[in-house]
PDB file of C-alpha atoms in Angstrom:
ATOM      1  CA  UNK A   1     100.253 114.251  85.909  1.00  0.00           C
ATOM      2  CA  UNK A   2      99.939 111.621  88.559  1.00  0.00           C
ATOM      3  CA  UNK A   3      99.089 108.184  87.948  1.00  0.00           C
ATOM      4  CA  UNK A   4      96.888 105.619  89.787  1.00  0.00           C
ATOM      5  CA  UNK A   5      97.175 101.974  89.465  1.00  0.00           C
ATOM      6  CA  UNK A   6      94.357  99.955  90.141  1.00  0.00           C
ATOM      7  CA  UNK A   7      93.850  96.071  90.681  1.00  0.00           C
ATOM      8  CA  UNK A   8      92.042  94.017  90.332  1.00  0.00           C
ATOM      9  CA  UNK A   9      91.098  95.101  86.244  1.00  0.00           C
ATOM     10  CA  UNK A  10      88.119  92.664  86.679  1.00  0.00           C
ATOM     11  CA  UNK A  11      86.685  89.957  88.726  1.00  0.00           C
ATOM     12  CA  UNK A  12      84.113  87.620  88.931  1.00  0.00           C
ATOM     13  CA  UNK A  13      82.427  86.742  91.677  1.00  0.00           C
ATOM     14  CA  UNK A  14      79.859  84.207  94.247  1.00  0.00           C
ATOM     15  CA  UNK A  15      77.250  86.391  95.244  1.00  0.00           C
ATOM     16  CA  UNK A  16      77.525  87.002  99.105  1.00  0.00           C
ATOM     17  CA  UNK A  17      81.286  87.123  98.817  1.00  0.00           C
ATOM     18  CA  UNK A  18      83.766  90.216  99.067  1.00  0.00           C
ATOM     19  CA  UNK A  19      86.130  92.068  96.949  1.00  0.00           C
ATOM     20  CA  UNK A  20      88.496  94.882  97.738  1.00  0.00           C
ATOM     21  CA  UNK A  21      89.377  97.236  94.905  1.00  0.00           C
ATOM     22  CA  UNK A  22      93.062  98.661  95.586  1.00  0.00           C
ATOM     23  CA  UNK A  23      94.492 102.066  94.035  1.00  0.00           C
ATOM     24  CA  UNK A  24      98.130 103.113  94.732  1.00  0.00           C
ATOM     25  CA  UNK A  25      98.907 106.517  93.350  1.00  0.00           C
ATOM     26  CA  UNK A  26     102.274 106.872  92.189  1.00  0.00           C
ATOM     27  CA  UNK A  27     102.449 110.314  94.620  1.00  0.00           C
ATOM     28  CA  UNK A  28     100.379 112.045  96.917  1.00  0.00           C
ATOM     29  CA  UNK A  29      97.078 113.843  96.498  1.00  0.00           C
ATOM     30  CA  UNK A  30      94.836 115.705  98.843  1.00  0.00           C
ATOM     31  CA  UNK A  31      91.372 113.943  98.212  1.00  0.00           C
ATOM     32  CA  UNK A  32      90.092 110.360  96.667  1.00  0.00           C
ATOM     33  CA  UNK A  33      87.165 109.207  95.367  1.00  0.00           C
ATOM     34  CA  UNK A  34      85.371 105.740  94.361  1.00  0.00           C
ATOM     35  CA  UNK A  35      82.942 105.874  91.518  1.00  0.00           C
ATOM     36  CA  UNK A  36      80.484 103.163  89.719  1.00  0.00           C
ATOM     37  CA  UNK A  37      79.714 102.981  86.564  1.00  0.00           C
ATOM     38  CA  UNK A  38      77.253 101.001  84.633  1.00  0.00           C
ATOM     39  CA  UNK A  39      77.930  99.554  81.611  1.00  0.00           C
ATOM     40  CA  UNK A  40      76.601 102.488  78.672  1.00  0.00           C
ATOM     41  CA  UNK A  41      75.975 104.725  82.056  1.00  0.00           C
ATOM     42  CA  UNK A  42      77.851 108.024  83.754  1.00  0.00           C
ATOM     43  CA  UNK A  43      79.508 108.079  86.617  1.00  0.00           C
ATOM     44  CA  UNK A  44      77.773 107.999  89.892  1.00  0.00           C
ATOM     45  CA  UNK A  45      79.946 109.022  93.164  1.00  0.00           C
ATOM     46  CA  UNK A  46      79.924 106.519  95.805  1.00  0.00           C
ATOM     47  CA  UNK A  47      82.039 108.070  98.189  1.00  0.00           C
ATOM     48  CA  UNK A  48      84.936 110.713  99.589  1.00  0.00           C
ATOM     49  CA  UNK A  49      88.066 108.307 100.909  1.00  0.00           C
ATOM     50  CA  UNK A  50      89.718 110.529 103.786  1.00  0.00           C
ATOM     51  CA  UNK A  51      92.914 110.018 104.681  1.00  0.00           C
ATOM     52  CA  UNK A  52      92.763 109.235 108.679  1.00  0.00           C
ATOM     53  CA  UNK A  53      89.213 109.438 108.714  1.00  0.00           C
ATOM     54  CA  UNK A  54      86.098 107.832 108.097  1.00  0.00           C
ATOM     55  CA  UNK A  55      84.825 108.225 104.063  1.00  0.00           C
ATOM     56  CA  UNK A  56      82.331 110.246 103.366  1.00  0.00           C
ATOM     57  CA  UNK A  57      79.096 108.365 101.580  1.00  0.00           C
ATOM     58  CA  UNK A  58      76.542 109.967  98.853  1.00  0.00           C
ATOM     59  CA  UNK A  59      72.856 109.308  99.096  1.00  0.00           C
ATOM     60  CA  UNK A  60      72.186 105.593  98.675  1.00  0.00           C
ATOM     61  CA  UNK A  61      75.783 104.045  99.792  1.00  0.00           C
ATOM     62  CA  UNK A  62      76.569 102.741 103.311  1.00  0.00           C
ATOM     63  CA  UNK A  63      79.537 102.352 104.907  1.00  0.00           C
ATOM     64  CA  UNK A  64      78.696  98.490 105.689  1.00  0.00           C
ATOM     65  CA  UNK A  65      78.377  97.604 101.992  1.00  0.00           C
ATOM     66  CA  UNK A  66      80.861  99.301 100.985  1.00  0.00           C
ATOM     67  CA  UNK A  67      83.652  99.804 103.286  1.00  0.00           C
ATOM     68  CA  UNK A  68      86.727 102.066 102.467  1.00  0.00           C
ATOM     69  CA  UNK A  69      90.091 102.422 103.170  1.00  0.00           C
ATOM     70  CA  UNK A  70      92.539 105.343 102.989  1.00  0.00           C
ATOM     71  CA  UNK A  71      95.544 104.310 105.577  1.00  0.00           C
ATOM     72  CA  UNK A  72      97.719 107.522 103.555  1.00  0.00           C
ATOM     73  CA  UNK A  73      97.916 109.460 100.531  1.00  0.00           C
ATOM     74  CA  UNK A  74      98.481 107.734  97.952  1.00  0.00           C
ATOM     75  CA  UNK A  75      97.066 104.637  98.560  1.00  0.00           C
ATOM     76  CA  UNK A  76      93.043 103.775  98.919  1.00  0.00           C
ATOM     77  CA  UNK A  77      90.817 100.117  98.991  1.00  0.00           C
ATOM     78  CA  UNK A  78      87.366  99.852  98.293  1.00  0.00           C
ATOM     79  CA  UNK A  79      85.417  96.790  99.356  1.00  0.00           C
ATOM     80  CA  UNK A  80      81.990  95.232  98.179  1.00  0.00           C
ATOM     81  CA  UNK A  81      80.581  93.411 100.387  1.00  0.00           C
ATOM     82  CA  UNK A  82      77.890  90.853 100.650  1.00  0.00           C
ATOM     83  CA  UNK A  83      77.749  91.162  96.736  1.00  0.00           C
ATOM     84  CA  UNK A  84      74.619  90.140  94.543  1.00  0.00           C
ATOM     85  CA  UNK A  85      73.657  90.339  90.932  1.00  0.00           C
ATOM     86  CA  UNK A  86      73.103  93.996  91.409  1.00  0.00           C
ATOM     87  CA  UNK A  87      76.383  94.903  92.445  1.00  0.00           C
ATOM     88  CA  UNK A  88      77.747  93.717  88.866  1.00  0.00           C
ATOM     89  CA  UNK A  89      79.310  97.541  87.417  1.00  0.00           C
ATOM     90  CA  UNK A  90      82.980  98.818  86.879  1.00  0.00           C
ATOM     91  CA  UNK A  91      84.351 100.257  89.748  1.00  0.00           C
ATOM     92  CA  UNK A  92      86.441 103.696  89.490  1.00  0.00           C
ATOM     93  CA  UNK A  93      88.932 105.660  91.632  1.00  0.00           C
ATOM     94  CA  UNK A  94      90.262 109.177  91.097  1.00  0.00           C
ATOM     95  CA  UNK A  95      92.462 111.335  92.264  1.00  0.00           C
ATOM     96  CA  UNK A  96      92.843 115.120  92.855  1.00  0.00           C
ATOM     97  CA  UNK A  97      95.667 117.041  90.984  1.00  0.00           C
ATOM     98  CA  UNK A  98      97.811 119.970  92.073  1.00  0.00           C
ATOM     99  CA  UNK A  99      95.140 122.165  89.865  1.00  0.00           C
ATOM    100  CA  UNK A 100      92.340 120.428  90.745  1.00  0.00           C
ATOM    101  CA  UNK A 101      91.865 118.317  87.964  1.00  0.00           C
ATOM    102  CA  UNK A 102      90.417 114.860  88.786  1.00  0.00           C
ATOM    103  CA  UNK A 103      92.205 111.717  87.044  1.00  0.00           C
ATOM    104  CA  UNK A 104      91.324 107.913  86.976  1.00  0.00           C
ATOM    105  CA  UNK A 105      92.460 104.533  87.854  1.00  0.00           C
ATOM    106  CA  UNK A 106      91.987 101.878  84.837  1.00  0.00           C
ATOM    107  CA  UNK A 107      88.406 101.231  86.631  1.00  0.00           C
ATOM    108  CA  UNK A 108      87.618  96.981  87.865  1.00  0.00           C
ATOM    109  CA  UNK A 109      85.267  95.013  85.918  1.00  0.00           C
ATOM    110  CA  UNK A 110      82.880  93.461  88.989  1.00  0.00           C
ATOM    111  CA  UNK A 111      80.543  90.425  87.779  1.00  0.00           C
ATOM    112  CA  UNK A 112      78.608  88.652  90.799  1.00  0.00           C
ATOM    113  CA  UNK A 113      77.165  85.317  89.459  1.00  0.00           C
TER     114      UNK A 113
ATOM    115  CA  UNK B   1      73.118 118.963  95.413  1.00  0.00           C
ATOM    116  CA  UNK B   2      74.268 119.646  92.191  1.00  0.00           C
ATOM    117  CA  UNK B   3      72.880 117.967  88.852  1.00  0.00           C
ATOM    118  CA  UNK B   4      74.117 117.856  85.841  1.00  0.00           C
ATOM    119  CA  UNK B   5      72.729 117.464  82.723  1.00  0.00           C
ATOM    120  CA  UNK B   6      74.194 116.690  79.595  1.00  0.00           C
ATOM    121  CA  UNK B   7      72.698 116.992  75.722  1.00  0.00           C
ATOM    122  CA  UNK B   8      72.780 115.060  73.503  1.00  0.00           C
ATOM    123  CA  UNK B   9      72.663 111.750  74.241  1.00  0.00           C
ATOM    124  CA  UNK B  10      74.200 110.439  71.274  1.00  0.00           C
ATOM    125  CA  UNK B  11      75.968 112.946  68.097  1.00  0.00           C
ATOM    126  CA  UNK B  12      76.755 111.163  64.713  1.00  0.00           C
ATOM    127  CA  UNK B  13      78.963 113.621  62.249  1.00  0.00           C
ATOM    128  CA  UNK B  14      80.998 113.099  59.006  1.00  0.00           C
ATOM    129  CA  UNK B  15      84.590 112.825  59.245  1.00  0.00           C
ATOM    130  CA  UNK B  16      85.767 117.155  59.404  1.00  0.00           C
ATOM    131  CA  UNK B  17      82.249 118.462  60.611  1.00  0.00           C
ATOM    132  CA  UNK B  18      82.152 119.863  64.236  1.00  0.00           C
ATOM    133  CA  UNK B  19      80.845 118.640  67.205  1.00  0.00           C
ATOM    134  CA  UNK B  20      78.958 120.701  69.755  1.00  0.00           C
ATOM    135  CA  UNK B  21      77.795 119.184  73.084  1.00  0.00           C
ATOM    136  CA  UNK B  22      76.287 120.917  75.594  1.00  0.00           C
ATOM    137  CA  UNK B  23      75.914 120.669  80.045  1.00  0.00           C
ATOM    138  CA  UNK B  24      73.560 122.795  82.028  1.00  0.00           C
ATOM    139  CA  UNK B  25      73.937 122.679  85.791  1.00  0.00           C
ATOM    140  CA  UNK B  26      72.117 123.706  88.757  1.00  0.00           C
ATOM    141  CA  UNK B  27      74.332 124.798  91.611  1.00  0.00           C
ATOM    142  CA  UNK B  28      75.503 128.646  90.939  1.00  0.00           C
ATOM    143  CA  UNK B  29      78.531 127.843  93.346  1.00  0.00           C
ATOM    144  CA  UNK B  30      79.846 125.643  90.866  1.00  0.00           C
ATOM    145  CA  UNK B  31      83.304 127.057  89.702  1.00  0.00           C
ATOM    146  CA  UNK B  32      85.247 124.144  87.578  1.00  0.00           C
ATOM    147  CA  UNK B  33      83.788 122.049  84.353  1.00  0.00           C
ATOM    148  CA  UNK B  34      85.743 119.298  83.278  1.00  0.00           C
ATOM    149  CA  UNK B  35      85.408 117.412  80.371  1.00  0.00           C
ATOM    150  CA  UNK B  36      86.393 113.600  79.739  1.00  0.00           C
ATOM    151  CA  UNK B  37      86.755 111.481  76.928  1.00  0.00           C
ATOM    152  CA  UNK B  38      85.894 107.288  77.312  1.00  0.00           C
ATOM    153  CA  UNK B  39      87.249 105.621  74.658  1.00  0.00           C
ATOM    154  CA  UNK B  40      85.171 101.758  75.517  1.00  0.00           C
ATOM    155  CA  UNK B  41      87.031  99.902  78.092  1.00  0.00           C
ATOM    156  CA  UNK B  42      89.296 102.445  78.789  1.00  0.00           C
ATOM    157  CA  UNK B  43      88.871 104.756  82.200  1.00  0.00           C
ATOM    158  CA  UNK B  44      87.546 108.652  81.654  1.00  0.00           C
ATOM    159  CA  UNK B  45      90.405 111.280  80.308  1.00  0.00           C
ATOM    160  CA  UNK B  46      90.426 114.601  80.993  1.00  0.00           C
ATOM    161  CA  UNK B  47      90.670 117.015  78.123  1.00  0.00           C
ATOM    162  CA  UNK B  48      90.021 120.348  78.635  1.00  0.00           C
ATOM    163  CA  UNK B  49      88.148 122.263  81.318  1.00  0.00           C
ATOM    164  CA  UNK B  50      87.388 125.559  82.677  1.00  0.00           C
ATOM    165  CA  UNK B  51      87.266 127.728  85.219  1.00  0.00           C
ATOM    166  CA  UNK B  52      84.712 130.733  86.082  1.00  0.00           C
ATOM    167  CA  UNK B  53      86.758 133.015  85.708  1.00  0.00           C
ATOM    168  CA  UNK B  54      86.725 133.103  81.909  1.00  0.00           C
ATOM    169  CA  UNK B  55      84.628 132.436  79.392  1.00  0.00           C
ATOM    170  CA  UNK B  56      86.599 130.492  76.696  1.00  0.00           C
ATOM    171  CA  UNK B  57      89.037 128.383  76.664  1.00  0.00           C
ATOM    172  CA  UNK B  58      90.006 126.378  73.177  1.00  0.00           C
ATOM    173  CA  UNK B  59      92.987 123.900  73.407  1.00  0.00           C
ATOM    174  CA  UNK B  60      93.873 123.081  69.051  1.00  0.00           C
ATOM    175  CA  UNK B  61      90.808 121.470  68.032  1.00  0.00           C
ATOM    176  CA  UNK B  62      88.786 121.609  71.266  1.00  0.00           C
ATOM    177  CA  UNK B  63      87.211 124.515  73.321  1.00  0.00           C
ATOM    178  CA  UNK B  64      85.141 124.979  75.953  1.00  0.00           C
ATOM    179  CA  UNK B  65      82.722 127.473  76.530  1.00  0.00           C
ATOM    180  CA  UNK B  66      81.142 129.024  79.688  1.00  0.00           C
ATOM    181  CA  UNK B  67      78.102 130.720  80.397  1.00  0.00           C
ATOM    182  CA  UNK B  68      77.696 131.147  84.258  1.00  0.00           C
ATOM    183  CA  UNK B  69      74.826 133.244  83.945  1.00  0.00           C
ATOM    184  CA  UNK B  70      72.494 130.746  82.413  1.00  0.00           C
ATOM    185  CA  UNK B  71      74.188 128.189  83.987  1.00  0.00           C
ATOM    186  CA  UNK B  72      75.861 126.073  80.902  1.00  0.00           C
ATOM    187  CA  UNK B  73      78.994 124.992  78.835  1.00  0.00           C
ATOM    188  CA  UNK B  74      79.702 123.436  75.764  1.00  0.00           C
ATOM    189  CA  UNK B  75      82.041 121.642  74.127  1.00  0.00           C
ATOM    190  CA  UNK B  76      83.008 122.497  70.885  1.00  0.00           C
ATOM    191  CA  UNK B  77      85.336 119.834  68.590  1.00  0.00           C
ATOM    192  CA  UNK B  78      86.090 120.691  64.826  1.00  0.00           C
ATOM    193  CA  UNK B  79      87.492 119.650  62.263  1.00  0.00           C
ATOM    194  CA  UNK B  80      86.505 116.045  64.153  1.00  0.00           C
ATOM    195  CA  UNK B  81      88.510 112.659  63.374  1.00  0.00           C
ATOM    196  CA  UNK B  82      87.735 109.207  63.229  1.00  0.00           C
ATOM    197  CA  UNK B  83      89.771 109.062  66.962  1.00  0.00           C
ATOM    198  CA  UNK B  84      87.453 111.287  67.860  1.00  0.00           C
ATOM    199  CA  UNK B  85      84.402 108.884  68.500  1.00  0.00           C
ATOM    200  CA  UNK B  86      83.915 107.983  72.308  1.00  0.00           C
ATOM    201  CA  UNK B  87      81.645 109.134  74.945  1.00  0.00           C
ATOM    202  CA  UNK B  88      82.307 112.572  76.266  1.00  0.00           C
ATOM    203  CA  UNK B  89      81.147 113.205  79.717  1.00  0.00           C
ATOM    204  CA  UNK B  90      81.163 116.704  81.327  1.00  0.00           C
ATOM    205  CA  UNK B  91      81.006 117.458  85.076  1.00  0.00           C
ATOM    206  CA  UNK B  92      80.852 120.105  87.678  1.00  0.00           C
ATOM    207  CA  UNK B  93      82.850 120.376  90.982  1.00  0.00           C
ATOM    208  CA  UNK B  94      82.699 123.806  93.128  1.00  0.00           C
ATOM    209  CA  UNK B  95      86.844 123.457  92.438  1.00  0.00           C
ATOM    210  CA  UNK B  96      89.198 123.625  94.669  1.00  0.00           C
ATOM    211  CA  UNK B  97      91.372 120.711  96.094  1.00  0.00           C
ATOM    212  CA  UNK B  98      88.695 118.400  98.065  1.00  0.00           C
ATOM    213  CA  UNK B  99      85.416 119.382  95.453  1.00  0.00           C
ATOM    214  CA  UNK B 100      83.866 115.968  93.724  1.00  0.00           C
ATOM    215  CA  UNK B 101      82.817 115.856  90.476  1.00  0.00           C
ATOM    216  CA  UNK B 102      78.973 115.301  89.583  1.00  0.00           C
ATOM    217  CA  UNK B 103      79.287 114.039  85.933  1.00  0.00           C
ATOM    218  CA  UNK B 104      76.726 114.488  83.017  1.00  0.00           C
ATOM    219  CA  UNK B 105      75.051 111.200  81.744  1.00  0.00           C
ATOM    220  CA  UNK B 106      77.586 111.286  78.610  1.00  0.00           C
ATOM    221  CA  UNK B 107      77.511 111.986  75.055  1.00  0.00           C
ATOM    222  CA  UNK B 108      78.562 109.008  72.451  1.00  0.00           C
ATOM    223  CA  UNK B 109      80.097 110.747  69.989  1.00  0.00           C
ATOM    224  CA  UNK B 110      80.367 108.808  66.675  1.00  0.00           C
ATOM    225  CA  UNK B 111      82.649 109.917  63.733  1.00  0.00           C
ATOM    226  CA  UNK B 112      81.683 108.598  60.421  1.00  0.00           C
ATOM    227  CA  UNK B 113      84.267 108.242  57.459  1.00  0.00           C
TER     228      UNK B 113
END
């Protein structure tokens, strides 16, 4: 199955600073998707990256806070912007298989101090 | 939108006892259930899942079951290990190549000696 390498693997951070969360899949796949989770917590969808088009958001995420990137298929960067105490979680992408099947990156560790 | 929930919370069992952990959901569209294992610090793993088109599907000491009309799956590990403790999460996607997952709120499986 495909693989997806993600970077940073954590990060600590000013609040009111940025960070862009990269994933490079190691070949291409049809859809991509950013995730947060909190610490103990599931997994909460943050957004659809499309390649060539603008991402689509769930309920409670914005495209200004959290911008995304998908310039191709097998590459995808998520930014947090403006970042506060709040914001602290560990960031996720995934990736569609040929079946279907959804697999991760290693996830970022985000602390905002 | 779909929602997922996921019972129980936390599952403690002796070393070669089985596990059972079960997902409702609410959108009767829904067509593919994943499960992932989350070993701590470690990204989500899929594995096993089903489709609606059967029932039952059992892969060595895991199997999934699938009850469309009430609206529910299981998980079913026996014969559980030691390796076996983590937090299980189970999700729902209509399937298909661009269908997100909407994830349970997790299971933490512990596996005493």
């Amino acid at each position: 199955s495909a693989v997806i390498s993600q970077k940073p693997s954590r990060d600590i951070c000013q609040r009111g600073t940025s960070l862009t969360i990269q994933c490079q899949v190691d070949s291409q796949v049809t859809m991509m998707f950013w995730y947060r989770q909190q610490p103990g917590q599931s997994l909460t969808l943050i957004a659809t990256a499309n390649q060539g088009s603008e991402a689509t958001y769930e309920s409670g995420f914005v495209i200004d806070k959290f911008p995304i990137s998908r310039p191709n298929l097998t590459f995808s960067t998520l930014t947090v912007s403006n970042m506060s105490p709040e914001d602290s979680s560990i960031y996720l992408c995934s990736g569609l298989g040929g079946a279907a099947e959804a697999f991760f990156g290693q996830g970022t560790r985000l602390t905002v101090v | 939108g779909e929602n997922v929930e996921q019972h129980p919370s936390t599952l403690s069992v002796q070393e070669g006892d089985s596990a059972v952990i079960k997902c409702t959901y609410s959108d009767s569209a829904s067509n593919y259930f994943p499960w992932y294992k989350q070993e701590l610090g470690k990204r989500p793993q899929l594995i096993i899942d089903i489709r609606s088109n059967v029932g039952e599907k059992k892969d060595q000491r895991i199997a999934v079951t699938l009850n469309k009309t009430a609206k529910h799956f299981s998980l079913h590990i026996t014969e559980t290990q030691p390796e076996d403790s983590a937090v299980y999460f189970c999700a729902a996607s209509l399937g298909g190549t661009a269908s997100k997952l909407t994830f349970g709120t997790g299971t933490r499986l512990q596996v005493t000696l």
